[in-house]
Coordinates of C-alpha atoms in Angstrom, one line a residue:
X1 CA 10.7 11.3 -26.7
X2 CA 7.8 13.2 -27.7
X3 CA 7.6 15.4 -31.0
X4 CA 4.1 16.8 -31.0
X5 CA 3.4 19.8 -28.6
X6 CA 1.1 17.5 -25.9
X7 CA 2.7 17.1 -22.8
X8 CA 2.3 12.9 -22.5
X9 CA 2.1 12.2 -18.7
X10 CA 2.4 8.6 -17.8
X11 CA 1.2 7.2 -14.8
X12 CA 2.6 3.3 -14.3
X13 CA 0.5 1.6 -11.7
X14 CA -3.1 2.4 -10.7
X15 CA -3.0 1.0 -7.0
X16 CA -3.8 3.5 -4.2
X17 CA -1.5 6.2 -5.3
X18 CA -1.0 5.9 -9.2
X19 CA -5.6 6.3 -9.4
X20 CA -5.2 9.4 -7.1
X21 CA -2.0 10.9 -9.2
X22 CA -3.4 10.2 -12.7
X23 CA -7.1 11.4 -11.6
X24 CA -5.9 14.8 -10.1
X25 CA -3.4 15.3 -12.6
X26 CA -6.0 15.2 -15.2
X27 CA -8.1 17.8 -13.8
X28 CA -5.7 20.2 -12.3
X29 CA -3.8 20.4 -16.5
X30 CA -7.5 20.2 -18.0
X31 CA -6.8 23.4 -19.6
X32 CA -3.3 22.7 -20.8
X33 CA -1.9 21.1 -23.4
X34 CA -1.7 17.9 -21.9
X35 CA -2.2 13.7 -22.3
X36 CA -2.6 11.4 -19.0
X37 CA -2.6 7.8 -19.5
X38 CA -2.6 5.1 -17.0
X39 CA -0.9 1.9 -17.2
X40 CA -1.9 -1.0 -15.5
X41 CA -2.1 -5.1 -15.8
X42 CA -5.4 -5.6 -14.3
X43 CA -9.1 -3.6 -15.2
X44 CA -10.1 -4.4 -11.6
X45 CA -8.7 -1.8 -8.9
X46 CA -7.6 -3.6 -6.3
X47 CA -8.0 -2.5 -2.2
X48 CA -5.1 -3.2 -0.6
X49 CA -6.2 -2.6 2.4
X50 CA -8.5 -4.7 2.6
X51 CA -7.3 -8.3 1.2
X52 CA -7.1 -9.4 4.3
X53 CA -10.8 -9.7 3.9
X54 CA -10.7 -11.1 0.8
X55 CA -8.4 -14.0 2.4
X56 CA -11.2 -15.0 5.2
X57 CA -14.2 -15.4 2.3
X58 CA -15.5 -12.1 2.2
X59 CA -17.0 -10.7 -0.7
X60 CA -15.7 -6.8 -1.7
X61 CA -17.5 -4.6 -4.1
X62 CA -15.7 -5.0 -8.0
X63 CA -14.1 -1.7 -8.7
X64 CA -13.1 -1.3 -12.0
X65 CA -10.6 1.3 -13.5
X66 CA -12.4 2.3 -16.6
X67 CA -15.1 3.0 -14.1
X68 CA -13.6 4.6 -11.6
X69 CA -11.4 7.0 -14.2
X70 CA -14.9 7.5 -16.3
X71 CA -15.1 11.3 -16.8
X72 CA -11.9 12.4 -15.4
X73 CA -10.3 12.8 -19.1
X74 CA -7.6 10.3 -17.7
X75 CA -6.6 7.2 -20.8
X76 CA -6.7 3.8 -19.3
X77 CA -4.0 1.7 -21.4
X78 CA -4.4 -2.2 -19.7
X79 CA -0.8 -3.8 -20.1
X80 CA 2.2 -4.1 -17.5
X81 CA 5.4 -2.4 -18.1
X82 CA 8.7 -4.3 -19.2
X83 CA 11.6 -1.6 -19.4
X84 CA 11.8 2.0 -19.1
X85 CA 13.9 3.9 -21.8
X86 CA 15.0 6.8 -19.8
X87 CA 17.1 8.4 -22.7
X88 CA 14.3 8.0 -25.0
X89 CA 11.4 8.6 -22.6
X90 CA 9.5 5.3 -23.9
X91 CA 8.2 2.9 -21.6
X92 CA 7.9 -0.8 -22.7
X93 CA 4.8 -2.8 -22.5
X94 CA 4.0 -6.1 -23.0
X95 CA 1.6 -5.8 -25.4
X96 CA 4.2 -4.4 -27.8
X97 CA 3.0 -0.6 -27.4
X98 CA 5.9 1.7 -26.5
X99 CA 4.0 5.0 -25.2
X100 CA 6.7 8.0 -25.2
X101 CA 6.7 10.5 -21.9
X102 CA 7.8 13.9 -21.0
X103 CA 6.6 12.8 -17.2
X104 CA 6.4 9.5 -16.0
X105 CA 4.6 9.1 -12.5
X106 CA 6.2 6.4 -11.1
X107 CA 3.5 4.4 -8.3
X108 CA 5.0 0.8 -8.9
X109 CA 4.4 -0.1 -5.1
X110 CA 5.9 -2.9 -3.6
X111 CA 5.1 -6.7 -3.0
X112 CA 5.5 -9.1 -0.1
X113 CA 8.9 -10.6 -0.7
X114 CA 8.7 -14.8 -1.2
X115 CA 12.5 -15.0 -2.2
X116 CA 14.4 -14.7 1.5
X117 CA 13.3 -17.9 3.0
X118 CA 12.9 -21.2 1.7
X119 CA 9.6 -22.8 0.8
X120 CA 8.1 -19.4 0.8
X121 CA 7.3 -19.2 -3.2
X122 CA 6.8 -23.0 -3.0
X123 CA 4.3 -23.6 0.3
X124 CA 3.0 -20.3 1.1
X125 CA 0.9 -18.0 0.2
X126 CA 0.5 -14.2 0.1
X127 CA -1.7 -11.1 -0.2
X128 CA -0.1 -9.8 -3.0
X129 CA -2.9 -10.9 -5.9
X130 CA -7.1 -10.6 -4.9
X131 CA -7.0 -13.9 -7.3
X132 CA -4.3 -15.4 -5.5
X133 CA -6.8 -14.4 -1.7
X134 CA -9.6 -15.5 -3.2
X135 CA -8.2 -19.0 -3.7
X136 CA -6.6 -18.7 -0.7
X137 CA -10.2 -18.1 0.8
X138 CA -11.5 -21.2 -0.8
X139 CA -8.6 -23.8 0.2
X140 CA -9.4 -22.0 3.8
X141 CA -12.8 -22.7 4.2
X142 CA -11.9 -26.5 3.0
X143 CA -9.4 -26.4 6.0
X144 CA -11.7 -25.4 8.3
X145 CA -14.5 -27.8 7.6
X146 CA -11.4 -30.2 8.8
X147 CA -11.0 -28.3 11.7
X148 CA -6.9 -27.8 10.5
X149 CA -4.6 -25.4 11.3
X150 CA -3.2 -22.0 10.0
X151 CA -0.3 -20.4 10.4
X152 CA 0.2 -16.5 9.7
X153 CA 3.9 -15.3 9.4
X154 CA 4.9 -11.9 10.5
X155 CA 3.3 -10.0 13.8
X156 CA 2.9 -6.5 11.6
X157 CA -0.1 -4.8 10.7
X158 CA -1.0 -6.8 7.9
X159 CA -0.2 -10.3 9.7
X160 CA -2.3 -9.0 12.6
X161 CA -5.8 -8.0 10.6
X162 CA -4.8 -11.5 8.4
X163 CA -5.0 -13.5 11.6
X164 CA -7.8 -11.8 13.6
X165 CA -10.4 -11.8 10.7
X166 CA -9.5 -15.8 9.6
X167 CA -10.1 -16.8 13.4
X168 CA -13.2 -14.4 13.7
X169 CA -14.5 -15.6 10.6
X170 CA -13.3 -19.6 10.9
X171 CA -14.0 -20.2 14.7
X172 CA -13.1 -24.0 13.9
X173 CA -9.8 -23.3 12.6
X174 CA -6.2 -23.1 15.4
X175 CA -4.5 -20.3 13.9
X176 CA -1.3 -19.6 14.6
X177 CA 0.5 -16.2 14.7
X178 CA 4.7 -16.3 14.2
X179 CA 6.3 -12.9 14.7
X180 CA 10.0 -12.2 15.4
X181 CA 9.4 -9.6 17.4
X182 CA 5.7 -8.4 19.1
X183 CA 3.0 -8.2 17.8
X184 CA 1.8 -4.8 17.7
X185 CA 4.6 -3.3 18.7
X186 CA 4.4 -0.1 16.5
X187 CA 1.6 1.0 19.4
X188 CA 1.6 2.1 22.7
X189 CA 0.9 -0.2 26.2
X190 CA -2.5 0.3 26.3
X191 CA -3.3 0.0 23.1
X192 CA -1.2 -3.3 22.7
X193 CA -3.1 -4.4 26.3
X194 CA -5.8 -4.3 24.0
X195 CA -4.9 -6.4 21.0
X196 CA -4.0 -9.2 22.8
X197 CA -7.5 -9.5 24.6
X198 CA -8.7 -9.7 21.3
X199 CA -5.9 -12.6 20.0
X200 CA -6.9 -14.1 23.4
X201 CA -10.5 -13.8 22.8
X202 CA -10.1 -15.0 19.0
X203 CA -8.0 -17.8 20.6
X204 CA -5.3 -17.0 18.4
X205 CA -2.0 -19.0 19.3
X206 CA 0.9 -16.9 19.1
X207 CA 5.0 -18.1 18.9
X208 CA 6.6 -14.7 19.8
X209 CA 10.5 -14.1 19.2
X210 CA 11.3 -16.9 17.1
X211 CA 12.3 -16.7 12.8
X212 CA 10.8 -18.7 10.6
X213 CA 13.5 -20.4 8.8
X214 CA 11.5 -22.4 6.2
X215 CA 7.8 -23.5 4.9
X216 CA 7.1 -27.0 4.1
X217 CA 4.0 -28.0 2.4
X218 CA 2.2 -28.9 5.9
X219 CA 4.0 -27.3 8.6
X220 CA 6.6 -23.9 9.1
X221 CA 9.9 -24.8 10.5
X222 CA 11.6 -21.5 13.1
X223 CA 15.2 -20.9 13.9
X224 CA 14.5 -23.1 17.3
X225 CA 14.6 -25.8 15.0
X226 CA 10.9 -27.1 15.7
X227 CA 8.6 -27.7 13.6
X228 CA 4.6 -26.1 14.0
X229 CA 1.9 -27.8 11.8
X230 CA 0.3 -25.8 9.1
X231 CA -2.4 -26.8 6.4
X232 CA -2.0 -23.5 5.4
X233 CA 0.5 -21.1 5.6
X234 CA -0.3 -17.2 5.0
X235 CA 3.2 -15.0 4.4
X236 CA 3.1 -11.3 5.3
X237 CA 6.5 -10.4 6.4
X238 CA 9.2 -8.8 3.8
X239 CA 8.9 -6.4 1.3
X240 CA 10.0 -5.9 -2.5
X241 CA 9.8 -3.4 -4.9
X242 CA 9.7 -3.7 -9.2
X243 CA 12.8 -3.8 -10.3
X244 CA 12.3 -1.9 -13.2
X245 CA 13.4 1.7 -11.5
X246 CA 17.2 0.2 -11.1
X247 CA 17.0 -1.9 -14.3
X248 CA 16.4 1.4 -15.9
X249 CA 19.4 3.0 -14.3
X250 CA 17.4 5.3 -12.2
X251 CA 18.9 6.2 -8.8
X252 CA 17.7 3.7 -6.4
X253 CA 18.5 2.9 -2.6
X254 CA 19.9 -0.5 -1.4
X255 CA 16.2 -1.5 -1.4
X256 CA 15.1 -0.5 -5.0
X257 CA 13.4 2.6 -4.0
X258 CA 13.7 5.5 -6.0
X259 CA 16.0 8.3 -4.1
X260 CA 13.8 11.5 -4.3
X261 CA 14.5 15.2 -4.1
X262 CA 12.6 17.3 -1.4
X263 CA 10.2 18.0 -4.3
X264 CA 9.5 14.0 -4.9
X265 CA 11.4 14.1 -8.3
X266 CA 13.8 11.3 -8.8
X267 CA 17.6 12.6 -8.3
X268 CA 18.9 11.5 -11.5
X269 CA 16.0 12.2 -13.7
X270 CA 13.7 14.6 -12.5
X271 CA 11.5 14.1 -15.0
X272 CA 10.1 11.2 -13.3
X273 CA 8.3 11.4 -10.0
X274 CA 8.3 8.3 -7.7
X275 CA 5.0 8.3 -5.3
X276 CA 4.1 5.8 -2.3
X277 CA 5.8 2.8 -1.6
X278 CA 8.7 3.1 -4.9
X279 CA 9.8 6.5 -3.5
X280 CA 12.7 6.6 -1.0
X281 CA 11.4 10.0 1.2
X282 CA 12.9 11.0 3.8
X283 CA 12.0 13.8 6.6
X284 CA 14.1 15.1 9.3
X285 CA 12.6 12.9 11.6
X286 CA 13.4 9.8 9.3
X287 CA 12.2 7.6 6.1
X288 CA 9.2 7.1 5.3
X289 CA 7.6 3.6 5.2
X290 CA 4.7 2.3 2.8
X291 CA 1.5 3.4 4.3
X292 CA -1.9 4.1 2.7
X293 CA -1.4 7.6 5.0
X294 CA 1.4 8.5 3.6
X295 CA 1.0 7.3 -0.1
X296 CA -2.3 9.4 -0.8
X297 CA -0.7 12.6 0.2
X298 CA 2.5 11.9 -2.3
X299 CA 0.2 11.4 -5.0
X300 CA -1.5 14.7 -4.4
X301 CA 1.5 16.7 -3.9
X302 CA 3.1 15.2 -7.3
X303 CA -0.1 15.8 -9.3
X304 CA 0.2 19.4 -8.0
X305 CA 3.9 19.6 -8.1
X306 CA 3.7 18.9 -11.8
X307 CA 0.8 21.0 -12.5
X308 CA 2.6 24.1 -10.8
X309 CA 5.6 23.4 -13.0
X310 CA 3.7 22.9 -16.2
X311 CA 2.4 26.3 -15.0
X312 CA 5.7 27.9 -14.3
X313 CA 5.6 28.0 -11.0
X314 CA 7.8 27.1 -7.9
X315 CA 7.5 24.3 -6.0
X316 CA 7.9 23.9 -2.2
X317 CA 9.4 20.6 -0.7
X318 CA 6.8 18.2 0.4
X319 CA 6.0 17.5 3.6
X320 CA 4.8 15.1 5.4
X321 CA 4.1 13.5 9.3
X322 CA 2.5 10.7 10.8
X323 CA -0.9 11.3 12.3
X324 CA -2.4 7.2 13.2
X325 CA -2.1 3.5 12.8
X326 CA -5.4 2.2 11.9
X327 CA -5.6 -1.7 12.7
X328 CA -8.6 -4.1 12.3
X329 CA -9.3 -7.0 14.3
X330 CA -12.0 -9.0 12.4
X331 CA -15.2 -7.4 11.4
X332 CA -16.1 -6.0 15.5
X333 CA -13.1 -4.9 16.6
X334 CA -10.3 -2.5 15.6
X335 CA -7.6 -0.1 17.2
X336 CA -6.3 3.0 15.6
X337 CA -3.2 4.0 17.2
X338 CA -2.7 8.0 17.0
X339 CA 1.1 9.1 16.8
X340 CA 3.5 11.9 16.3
X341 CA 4.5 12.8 12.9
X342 CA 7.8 10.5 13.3
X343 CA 5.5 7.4 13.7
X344 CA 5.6 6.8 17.1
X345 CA 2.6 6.2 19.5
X346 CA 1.2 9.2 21.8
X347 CA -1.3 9.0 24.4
X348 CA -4.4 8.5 22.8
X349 CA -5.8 5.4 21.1
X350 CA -9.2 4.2 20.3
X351 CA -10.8 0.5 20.8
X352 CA -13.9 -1.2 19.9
X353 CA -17.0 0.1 18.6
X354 CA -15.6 3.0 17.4
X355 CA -12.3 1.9 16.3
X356 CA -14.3 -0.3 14.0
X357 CA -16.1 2.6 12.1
X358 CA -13.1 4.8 12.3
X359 CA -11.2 2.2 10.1
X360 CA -13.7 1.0 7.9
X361 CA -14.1 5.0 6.7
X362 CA -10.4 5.3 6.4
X363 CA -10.5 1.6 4.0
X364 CA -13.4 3.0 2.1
X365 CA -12.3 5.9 1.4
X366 CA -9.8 6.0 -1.3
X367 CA -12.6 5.1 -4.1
X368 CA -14.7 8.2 -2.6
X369 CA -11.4 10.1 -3.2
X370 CA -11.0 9.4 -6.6
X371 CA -14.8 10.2 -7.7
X372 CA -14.5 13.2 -5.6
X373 CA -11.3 14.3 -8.0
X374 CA -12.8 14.6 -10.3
X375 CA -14.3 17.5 -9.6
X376 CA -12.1 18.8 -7.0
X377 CA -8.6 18.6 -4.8
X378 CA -9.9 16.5 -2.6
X379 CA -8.0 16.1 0.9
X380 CA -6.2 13.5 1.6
X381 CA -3.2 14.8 4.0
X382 CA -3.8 14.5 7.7
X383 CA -0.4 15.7 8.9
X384 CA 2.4 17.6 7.6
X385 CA 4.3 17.1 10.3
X386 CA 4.5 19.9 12.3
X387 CA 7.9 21.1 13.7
X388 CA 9.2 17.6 13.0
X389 CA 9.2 18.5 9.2
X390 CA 10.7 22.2 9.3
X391 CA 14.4 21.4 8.7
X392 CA 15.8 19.0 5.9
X393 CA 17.7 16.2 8.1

């Protein structure tokens, strides 16, 4: 625990939500007695949403942390964490540095989960690491001089944009799409009409309703016990989370999530604040899932929830709704969704042209965000959700 009279903030993980959180926490306590250091493995800040892009050959502009955090007053300490000592307030690394907190920011995230199905870890591959997409990319465009196939698993958001930008940018490649359930299915009819025009147009063969039961090294075998051919195989479906929350003892849900109060502080030791996709929220309308949407605004309400308390100040319960579901579909296309706050789609949708510029400002945007914290709250939130969120569930 610390001795001296700083208030050490830790922030472990500087994905989406841990850069926002350590950035905005640094300027809103500049004029306390305070210390924020981030934690991370890699110097490089990686965009999530976009490694999708990464996996089809593109080239992405090389953010680095040091750069990014330059100015904000925020320390940048490059190791991974092993073990949290929550009696101690000490967190692990593995460089053999034990930094000591009196609030730890918890933005983890999560992972695509290889363990479930066999051959996953072994045949597969994933868009958890830009290394591991950039490889990806390479053994791609070696497939596709062969004019071989490719097989995405899992009809979400992120199997959807994996498959559409690999046929758009591989036209020689048969890429196939395998999804339990429809693709696209988060969105309304119209919208959906829409996407599968474009998998048409992409010629994009998709395998609808069936499990995939197990990946071999050149083909994907689903619960219909046949087997489709696959140079390649690109895993999207499943999610994990560090366990180092429910190593620790922290209160976690059946899924490793840290259980939150309605103030985002972890039940059994509110000195540590879960954000994004290791926090178990949940609104009256229902849990909240991993989004970039939802993430940004739990980092900002944290970094402000601390300050306020460093501050003495109350604290109101966050809030939070559902305002879109932004979807690429290659480099020409897209579809952003709108909903209500509990997620599900509304009337209005957008397609094309404008869809297209619509999400690539809402990809680009995070980095902006950060700079822009620098020197003020920037706004992140589109929805608090209304009516939805006015009574605890």
């Amino acid at each position: 625990m610390n001795t001296d009279h700083t208030h050490q903030i830790v922030v472990l993980g500087a994905g989406y939500t841990g850069m926002l959180a350590a950035v905005r926490l640094a300027r809103n306590t500049r004029k306390l007695d305070t210390r924020v250091t981030l934690v991370n493995p890699s110097a490089r800040f990686t965009e999530r949403l976009r490694m999708h892009q990464v996996a089809a050959g593109q080239e992405l502009t090389d953010f680095g942390i040091p750069e990014l955090l330059d100015g904000s007053g925020v320390r940048f300490h490059q190791a991974a964490a092993t073990a949290i000592d929550t009696a101690a307030r000490t967190v692990a690394l593995n460089d053999g540095v034990t930094p000591s907190y009196d609030t730890l920011v918890y933005a983890l995230g999560s992972s695509t989960d290889t363990g479930n199905v066999p051959g996953v870890a072994d045949h597969a591959w994933t868009l958890n690491d830009p290394r591991l997409a950039h490889r990806f990319s390479l053994r791609l465009r070696e497939i596709a001089a062969a004019g071989g196939t490719v097989t995405v698993c899992g009809g979400g958001l992120t199997g959807i944009e994996a498959a559409t930008e690999i046929a758009e940018s591989h036209p020689d490649l048969t890429v196939t799409l395998i999804s339990s359930g429809e693709p696209g299915a988060m969105m309304g009819d119209k919208a959906r009409a829409h996407l599968n025009k474009a998998l048409d147009r992409l010629g994009i063969i998709r395998r609808i309703g069936v499990r995939v039961i197990k990946v071999l090294p050149d083909a994907v075998r689903v619960d219909t016990g046949e087997l489709v051919a696959s140079d390649l195989t690109l895993w999207t479906t499943g999610v994990k989370v560090s366990p180092l929350a429910a190593d620790a003892g922290i209160a976690t849900d059946a899924k490793g999530l840290i259980i939150t109060d309605p103030t985002l502080r972890s039940i059994s030791h509110p000195e540590i604040h879960p954000i994004g996709d290791a926090a178990a929220i949940r609104m009256a309308w229902g849990q909240v899932h991993g989004t970039c949407q939802t993430g940004l605004p739990t980092a900002a309400y944290t970094a402000d929830a601390i300050t306020r308390r460093l501050r003495g100040k109350t604290v109101k319960p966050f809030r939070i709704g559902y305002f879109h579901q932004p979807l690429s579909l290659g480099r020409h296309d897209a579809l952003i969704q709108f909903t209500n706050a509990d997620d599900t789609p509304n009337r209005w949708y957008l397609a094309g042209k404008a869809a297209t510029l619509y999400k690539e400002f809402v990809s680009s945007t995070p980095p902006f965000a950060y700079k822009m914290s620098k020197h003020m709250n920037a706004q992140v939130q589109l929805s608090k959700g209304g009516r939805a969120t006015r009574h605890t569930a």
